[in-house]
mmCIF file of C-alpha atoms in Angstrom:
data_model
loop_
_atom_site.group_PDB
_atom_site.id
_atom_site.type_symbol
_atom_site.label_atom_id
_atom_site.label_comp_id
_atom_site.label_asym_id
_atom_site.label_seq_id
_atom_site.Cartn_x
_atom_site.Cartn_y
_atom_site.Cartn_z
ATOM 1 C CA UNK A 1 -37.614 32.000 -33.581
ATOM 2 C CA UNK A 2 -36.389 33.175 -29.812
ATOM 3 C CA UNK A 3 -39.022 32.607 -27.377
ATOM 4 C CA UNK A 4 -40.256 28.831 -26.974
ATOM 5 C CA UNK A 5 -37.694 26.401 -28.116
ATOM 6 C CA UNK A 6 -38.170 24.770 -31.572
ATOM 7 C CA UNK A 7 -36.976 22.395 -34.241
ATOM 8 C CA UNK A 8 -35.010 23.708 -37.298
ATOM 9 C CA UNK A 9 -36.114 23.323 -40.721
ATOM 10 C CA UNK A 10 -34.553 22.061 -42.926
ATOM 11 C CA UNK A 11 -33.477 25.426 -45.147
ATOM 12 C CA UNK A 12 -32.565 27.430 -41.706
ATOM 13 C CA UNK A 13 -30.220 24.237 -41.157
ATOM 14 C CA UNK A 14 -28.644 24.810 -44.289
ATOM 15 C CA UNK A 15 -28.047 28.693 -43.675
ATOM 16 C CA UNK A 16 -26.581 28.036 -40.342
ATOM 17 C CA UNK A 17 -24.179 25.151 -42.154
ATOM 18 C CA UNK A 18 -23.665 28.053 -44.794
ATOM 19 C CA UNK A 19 -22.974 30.843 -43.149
ATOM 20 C CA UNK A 20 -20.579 28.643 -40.464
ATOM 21 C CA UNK A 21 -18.271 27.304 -44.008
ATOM 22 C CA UNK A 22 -18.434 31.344 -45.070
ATOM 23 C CA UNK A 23 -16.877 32.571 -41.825
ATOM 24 C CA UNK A 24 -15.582 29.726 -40.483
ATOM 25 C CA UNK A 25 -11.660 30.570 -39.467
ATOM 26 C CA UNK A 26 -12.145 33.917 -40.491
ATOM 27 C CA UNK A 27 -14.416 35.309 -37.691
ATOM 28 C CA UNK A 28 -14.313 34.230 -33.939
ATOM 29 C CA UNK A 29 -16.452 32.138 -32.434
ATOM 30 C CA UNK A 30 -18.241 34.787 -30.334
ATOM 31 C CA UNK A 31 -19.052 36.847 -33.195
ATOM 32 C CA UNK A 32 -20.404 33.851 -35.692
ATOM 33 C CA UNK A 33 -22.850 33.917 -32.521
ATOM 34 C CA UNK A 34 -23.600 37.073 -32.706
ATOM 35 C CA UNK A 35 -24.269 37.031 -36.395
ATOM 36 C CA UNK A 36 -27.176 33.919 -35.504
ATOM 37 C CA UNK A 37 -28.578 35.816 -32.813
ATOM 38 C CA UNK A 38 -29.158 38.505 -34.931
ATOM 39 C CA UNK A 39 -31.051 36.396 -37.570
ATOM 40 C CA UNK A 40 -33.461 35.189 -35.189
ATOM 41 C CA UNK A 41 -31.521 31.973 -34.059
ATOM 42 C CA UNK A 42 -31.351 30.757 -30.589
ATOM 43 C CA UNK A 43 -27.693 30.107 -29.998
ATOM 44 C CA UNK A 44 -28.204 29.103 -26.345
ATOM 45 C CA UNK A 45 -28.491 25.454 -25.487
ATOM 46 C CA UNK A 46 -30.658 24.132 -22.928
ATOM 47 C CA UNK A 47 -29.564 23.059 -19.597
ATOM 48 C CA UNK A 48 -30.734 19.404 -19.217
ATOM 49 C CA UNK A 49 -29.621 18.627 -15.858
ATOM 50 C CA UNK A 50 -29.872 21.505 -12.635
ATOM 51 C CA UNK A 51 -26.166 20.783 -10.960
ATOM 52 C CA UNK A 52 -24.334 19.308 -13.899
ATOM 53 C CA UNK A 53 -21.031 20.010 -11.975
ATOM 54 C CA UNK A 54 -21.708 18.518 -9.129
ATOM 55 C CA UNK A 55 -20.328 15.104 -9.123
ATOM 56 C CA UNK A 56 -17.206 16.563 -10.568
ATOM 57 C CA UNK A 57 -17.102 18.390 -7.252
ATOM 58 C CA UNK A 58 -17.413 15.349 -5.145
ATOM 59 C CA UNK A 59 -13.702 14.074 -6.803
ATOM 60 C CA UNK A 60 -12.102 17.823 -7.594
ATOM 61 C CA UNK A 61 -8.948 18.275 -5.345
ATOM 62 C CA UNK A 62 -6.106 20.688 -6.380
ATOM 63 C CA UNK A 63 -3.977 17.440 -7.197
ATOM 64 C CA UNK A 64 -5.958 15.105 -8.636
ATOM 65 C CA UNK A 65 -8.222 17.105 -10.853
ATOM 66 C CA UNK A 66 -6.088 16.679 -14.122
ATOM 67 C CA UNK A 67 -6.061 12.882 -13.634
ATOM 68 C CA UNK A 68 -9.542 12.585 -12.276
ATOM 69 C CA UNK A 69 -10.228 14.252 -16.010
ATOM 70 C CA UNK A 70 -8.202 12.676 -18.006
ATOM 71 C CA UNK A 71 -9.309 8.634 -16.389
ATOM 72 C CA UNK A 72 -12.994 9.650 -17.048
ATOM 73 C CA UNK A 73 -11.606 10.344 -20.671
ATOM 74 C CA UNK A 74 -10.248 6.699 -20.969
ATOM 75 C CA UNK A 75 -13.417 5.216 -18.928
ATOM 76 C CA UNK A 76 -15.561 6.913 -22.153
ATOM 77 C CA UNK A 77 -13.391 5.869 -24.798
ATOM 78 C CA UNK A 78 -12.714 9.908 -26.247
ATOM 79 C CA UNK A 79 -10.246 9.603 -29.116
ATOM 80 C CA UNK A 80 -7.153 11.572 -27.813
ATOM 81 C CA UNK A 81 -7.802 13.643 -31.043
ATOM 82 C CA UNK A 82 -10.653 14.757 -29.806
ATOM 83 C CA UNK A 83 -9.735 15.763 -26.313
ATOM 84 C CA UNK A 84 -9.195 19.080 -24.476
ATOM 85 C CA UNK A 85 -5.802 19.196 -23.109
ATOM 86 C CA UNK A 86 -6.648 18.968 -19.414
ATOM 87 C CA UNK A 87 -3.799 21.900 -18.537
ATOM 88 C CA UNK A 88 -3.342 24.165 -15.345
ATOM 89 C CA UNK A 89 -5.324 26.986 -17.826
ATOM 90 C CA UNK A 90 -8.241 24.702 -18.639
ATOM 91 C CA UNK A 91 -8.159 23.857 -14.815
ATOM 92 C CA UNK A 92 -7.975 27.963 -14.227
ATOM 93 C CA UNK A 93 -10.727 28.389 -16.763
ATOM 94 C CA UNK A 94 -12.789 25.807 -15.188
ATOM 95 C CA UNK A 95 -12.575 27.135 -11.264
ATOM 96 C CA UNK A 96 -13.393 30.916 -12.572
ATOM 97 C CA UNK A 97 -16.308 29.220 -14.530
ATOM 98 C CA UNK A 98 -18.006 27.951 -11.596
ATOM 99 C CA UNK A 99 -16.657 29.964 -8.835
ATOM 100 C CA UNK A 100 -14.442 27.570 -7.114
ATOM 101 C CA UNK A 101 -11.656 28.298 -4.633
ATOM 102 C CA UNK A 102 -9.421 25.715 -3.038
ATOM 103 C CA UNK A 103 -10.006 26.001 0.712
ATOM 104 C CA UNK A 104 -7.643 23.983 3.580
ATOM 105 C CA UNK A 105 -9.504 22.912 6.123
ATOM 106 C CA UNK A 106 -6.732 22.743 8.665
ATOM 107 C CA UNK A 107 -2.984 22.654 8.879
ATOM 108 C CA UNK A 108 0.534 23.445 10.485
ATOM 109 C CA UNK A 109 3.440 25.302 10.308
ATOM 110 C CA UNK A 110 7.208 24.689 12.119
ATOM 111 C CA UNK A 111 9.720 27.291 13.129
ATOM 112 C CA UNK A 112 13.997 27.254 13.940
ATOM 113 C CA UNK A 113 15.975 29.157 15.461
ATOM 114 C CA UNK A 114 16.922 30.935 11.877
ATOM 115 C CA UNK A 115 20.358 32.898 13.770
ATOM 116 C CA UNK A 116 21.637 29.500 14.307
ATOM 117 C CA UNK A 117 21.338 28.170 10.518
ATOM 118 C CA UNK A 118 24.825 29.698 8.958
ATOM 119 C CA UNK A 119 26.674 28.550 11.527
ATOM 120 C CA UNK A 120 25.630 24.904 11.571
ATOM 121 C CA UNK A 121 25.766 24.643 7.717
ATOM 122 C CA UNK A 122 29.338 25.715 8.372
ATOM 123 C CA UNK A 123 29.663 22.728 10.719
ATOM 124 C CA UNK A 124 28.403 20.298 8.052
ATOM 125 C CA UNK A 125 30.158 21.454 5.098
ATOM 126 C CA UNK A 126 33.028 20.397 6.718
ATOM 127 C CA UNK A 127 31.812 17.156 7.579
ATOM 128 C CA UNK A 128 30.107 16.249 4.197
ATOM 129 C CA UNK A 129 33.626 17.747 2.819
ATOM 130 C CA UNK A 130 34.958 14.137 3.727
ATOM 131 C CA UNK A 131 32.952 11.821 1.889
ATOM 132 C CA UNK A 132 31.446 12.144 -1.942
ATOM 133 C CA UNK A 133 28.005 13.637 -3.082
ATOM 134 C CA UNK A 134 26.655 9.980 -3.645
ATOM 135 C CA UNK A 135 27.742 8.742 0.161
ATOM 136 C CA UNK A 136 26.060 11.496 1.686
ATOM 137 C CA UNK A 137 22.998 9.739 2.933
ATOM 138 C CA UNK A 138 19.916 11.343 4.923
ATOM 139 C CA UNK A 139 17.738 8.880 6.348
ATOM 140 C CA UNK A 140 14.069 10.177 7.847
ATOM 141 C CA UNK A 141 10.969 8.639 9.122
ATOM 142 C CA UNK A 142 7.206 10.175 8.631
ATOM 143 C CA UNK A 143 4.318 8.924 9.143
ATOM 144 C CA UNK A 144 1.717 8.013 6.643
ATOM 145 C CA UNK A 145 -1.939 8.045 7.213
ATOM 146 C CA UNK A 146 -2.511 5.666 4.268
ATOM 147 C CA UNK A 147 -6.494 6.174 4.442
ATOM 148 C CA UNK A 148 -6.713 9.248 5.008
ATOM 149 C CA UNK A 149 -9.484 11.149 2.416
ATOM 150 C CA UNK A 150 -8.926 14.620 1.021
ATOM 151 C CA UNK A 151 -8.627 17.614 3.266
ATOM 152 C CA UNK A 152 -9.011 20.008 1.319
ATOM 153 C CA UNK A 153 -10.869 20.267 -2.422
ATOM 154 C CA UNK A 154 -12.587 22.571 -4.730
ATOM 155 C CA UNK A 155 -15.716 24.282 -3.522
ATOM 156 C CA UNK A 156 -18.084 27.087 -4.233
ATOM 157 C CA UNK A 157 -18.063 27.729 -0.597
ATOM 158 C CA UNK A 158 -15.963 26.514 2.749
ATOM 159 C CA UNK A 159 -17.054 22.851 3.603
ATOM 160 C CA UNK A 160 -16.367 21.278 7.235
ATOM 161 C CA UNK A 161 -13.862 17.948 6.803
ATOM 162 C CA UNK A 162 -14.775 14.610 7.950
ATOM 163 C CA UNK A 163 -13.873 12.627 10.665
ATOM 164 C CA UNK A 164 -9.869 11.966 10.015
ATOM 165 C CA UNK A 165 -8.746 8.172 9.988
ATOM 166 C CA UNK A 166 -5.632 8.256 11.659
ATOM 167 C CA UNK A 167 -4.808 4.743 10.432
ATOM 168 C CA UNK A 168 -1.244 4.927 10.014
ATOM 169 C CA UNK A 169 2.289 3.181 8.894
ATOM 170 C CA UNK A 170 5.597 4.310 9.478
ATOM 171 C CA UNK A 171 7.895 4.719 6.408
ATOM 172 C CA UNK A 172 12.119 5.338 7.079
ATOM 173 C CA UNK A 173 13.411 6.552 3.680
ATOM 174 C CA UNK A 174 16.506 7.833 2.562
ATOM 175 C CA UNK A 175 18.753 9.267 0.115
ATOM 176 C CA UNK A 176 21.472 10.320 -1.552
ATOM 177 C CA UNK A 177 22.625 14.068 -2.459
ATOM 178 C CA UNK A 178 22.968 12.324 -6.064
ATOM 179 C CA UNK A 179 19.394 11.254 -5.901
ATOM 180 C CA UNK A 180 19.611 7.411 -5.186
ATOM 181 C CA UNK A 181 17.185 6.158 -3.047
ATOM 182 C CA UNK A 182 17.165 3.905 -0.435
ATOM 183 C CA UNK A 183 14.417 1.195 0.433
ATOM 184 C CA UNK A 184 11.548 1.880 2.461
ATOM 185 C CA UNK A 185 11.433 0.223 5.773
ATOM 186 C CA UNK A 186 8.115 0.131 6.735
ATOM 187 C CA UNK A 187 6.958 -0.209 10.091
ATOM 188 C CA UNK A 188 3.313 -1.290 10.943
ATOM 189 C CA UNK A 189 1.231 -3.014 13.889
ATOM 190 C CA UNK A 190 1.104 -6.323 13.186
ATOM 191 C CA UNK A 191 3.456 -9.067 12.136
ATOM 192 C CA UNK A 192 1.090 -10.395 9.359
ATOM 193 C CA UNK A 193 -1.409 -8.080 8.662
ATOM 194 C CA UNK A 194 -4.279 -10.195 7.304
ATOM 195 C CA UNK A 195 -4.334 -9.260 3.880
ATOM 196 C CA UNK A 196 -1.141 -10.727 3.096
ATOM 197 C CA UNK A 197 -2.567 -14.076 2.808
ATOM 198 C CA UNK A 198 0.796 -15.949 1.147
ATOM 199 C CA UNK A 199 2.718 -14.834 3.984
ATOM 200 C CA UNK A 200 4.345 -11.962 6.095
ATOM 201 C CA UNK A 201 5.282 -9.151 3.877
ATOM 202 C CA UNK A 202 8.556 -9.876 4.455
ATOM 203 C CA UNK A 203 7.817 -12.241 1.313
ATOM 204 C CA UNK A 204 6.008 -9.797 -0.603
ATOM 205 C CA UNK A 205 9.436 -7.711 -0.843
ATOM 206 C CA UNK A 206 8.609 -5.174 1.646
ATOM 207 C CA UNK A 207 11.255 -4.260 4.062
ATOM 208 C CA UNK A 208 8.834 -4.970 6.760
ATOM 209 C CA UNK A 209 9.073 -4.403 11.046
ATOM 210 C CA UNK A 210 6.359 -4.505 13.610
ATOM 211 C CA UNK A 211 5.383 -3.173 16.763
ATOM 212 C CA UNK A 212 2.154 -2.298 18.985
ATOM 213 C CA UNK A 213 2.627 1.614 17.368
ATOM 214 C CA UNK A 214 4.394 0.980 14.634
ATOM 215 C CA UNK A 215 7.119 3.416 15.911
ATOM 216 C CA UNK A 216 10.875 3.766 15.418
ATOM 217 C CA UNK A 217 12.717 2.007 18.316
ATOM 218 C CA UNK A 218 16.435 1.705 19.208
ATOM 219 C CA UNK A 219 16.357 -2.028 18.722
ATOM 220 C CA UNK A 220 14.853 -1.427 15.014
ATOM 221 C CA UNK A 221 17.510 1.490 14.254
ATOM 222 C CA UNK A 222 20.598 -0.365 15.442
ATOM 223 C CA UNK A 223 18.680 -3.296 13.142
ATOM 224 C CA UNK A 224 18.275 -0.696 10.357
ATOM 225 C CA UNK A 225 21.814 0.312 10.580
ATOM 226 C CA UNK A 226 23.465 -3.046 10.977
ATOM 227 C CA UNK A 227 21.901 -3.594 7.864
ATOM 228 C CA UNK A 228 22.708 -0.970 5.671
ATOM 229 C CA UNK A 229 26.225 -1.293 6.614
ATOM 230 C CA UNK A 230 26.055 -4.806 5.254
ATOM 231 C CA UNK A 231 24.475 -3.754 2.104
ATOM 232 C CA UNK A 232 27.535 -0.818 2.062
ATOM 233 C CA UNK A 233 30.492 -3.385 2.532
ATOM 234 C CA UNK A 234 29.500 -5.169 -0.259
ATOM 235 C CA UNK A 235 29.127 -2.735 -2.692
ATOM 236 C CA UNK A 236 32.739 -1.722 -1.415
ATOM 237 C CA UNK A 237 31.381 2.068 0.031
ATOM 238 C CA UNK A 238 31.588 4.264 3.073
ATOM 239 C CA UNK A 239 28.634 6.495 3.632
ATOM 240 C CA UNK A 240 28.212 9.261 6.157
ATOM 241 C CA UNK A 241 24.129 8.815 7.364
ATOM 242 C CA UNK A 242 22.311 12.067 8.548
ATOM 243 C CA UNK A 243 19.610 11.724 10.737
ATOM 244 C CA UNK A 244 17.841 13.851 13.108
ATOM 245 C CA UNK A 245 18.506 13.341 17.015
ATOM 246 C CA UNK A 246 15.226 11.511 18.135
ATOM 247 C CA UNK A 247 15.882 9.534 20.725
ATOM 248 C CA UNK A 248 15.375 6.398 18.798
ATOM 249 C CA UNK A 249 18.421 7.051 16.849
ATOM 250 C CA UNK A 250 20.709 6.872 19.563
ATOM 251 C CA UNK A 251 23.287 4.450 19.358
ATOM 252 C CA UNK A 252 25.081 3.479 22.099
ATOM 253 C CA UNK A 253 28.348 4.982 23.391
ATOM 254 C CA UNK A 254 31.523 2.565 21.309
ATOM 255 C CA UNK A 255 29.147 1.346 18.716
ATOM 256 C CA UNK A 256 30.981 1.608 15.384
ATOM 257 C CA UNK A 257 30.214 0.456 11.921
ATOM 258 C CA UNK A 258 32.450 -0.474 9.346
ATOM 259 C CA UNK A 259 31.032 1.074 6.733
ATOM 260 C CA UNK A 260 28.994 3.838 7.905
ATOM 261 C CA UNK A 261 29.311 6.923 10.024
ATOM 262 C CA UNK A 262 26.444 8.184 11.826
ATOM 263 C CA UNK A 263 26.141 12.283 12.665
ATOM 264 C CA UNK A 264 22.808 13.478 13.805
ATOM 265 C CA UNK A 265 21.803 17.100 13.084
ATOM 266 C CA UNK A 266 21.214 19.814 15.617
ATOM 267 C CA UNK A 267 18.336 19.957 17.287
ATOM 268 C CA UNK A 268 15.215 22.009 16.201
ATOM 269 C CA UNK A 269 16.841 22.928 12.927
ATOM 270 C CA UNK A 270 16.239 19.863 11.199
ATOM 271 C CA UNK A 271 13.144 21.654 8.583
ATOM 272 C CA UNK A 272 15.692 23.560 7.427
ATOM 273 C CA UNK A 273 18.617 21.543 7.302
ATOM 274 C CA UNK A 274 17.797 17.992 6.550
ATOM 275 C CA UNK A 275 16.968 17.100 2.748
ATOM 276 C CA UNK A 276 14.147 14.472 3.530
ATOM 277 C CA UNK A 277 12.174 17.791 5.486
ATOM 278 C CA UNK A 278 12.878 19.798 2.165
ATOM 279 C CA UNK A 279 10.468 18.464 -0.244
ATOM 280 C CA UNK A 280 11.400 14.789 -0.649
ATOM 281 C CA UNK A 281 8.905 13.318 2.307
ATOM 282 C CA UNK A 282 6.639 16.256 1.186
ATOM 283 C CA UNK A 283 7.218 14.953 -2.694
ATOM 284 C CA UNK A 284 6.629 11.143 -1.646
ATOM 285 C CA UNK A 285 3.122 12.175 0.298
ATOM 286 C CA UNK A 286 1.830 14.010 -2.534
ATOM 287 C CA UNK A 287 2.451 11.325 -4.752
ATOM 288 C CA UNK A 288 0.995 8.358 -2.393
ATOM 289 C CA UNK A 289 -2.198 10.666 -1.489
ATOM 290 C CA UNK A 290 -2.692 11.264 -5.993
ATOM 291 C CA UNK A 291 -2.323 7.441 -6.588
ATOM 292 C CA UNK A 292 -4.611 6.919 -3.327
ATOM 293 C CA UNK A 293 -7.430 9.398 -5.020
ATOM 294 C CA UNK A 294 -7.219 7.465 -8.276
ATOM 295 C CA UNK A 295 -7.568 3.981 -6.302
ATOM 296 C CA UNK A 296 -10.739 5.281 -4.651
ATOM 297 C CA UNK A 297 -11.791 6.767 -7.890
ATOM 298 C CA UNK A 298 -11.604 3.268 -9.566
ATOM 299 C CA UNK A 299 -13.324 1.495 -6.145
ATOM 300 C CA UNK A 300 -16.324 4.119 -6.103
ATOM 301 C CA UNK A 301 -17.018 3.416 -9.884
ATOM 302 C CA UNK A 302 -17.445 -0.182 -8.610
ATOM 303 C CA UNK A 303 -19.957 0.736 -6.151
ATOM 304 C CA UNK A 304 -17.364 0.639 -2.598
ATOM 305 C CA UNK A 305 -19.162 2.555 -0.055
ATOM 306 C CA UNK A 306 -15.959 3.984 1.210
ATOM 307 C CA UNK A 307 -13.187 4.078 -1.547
ATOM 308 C CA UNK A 308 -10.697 5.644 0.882
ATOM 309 C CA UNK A 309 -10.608 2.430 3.576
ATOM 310 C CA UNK A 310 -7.953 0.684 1.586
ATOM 311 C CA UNK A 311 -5.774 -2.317 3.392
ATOM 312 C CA UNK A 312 -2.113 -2.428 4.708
ATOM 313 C CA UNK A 313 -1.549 -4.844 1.441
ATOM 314 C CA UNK A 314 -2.693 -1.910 -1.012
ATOM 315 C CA UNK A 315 -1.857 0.909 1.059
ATOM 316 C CA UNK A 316 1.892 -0.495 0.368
ATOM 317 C CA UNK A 317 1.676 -1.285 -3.089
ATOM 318 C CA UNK A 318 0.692 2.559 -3.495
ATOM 319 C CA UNK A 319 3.558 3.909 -1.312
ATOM 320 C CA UNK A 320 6.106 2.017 -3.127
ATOM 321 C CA UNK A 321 5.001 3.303 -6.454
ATOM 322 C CA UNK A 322 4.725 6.661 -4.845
ATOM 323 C CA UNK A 323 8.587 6.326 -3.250
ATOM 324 C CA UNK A 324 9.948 5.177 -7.194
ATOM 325 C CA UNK A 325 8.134 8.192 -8.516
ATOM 326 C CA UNK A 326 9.957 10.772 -6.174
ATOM 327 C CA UNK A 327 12.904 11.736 -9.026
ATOM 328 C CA UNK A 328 16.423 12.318 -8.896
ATOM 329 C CA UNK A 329 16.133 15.777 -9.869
ATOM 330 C CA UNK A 330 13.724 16.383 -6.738
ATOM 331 C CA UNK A 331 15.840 14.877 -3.938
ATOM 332 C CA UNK A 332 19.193 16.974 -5.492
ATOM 333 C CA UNK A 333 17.385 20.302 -5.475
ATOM 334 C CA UNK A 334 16.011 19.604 -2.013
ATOM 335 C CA UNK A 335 19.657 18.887 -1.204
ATOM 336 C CA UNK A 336 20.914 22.109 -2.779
ATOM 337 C CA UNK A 337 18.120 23.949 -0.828
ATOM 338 C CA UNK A 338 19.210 23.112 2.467
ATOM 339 C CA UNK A 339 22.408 24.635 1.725
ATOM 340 C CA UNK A 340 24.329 21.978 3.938
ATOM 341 C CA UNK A 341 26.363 20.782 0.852
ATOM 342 C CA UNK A 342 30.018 22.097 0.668
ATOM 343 C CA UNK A 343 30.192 23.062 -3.138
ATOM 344 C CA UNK A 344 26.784 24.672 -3.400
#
């Protein structure tokens, strides 16, 4: 039978469907194989397509591969009973299969003055001392490039990236050492964007501020501030706020809030003593750039040329439901990793 590919008959049918119920959970797979081979049948199926892997390549990112599985599951109806369980081993099994390594295409790295560290966690112990682990507040801004596609992604070989759209919001988030999270203040370009077409998105619920660069300024901070005082006086609390010492967060010289105290960490130190630069931002990107790649997944099954040019509108929806997916268990261990809280 090996040589030229052809058609059971009937009666060799039967001896395969035989000998599989004989053996069947008493020999492994490979050797039931074996045992066909060595009665003449051809146990290797015959590629139909050349690259059969390939458009699983164009969507395969260390992230998103699990989900990018398990929505093409759902998109062809497969029973759960009858699916794989998309785990990190079937994801290992699958890279060593075809020879895939994850490659970065670029990045960056920060450093601190490490001899300094002890001695300013010493400094804020005894300021964080003063108030309780849920009114210790750090409060962080980051960018987010909210159409930016993959830089990185599964590949036989090294790939060159595309052109980067630097498209961009600002986001201010905070926290608290317990893990409560502030809202997002989002900062963009324009006062009404024009996807928000029932209004500014100020009326969408977004805690929303504008300028040409979409930047931090004093006027917004003393704004942001003024703000969460008044949100801290009425639930009857006084917080102490960490923030780094940008020059945007300067306040000036006699300003005092009522509810609020305002201590800015040490300069060039802040990656390894501020909570948000722990994992928390880092957490919160990861999670916007996942829900982004499923987005575009869902907008290139439609046919959109370019799934990854999403608008302000969506781009926000997405980083909210990234922001409520960052957990309280995250933003404490990022706390207890900076080592800046007095009973750690």
């Amino acid at each position: 039978m090996t040589g030229s590919r052809g058609r059971l008959t009937y009666e060799q049918k039967v001896e395969v469907i035989d000998l599989y119920k004989r053996h069947h959970g008493q020999m492994p797979m490979e050797e039931l194989l074996l045992l066909l081979r060595r009665k003449g049948f051809a146990t290797i199926c015959e590629q139909t397509q050349t690259e059969p892997h390939v458009e699983w390549l164009q969507w395969l990112t260390q992230r998103l591969n699990s989900d990018c599985a398990k929505h093409i599951a759902d998109e062809l109806h497969i029973p759960s009973s009858e699916r794989i369980k998309f785990s990190d081993g079937w994801l290992s099994k699958f890279k060593q299969r075809w020879g895939l390594k994850h490659y970065v295409f670029h990045g960056e790295a920060a450093s601190a003055p490490v001899h300094t560290l002890d001695e300013h966690r010493r400094t804020l112990h005894q300021l964080l001392a003063r108030y309780g682990p849920a009114d210790r507040i750090n409060v962080n801004e980051t960018a987010l490039p909210y159409r930016q596609s993959p830089t990185g992604g599964l590949a036989s070989h090294a790939l060159s990236g595309l052109k980067v759209d630097k498209t961009r919001l600002t986001y201010v988030v905070g926290t608290s050492q317990t893990g409560e999270k502030l809202k997002p203040l989002v900062l963009g370009r324009a006062k009404r964007p024009r996807c928000f077409k029932n209004g500014a998105p100020e009326s969408y619920g977004y805690y929303y501020r504008y300028n040409k660069k979409a930047w931090m300024t004093s006027e917004i901070w003393r704004e942001y501030l003024s703000n969460l005082n008044a949100d801290m006086q009425v639930q009857d609390r006084h917080i102490l706020l960490l923030c780094d010492n940008a020059s945007s967060h300067k306040v000036d010289n006699g300003t005092t809030f009522s509810h609020l105290e305002v201590a800015h960490l040490p300069p060039n130190v802040t990656s390894w003593l501020q909570p948000m630069d722990a994992g928390i931002i880092r957490t919160f990107k990861a999670n916007y750039r996942r829900l982004l790649g499923l987005h575009a997944l869902d907008l290139d099954a439609r046919g959109v040329e370019d799934p990854y040019h999403v608008d302000q509108l969506d781009a926000m929806r997405l980083a909210q439901q990234a922001w409520d997916e960052v957990s309280a268990s995250t933003i404490q261990n990022c706390w207890r990793h900076t080592g800046i809280c007095p009973e750690a």
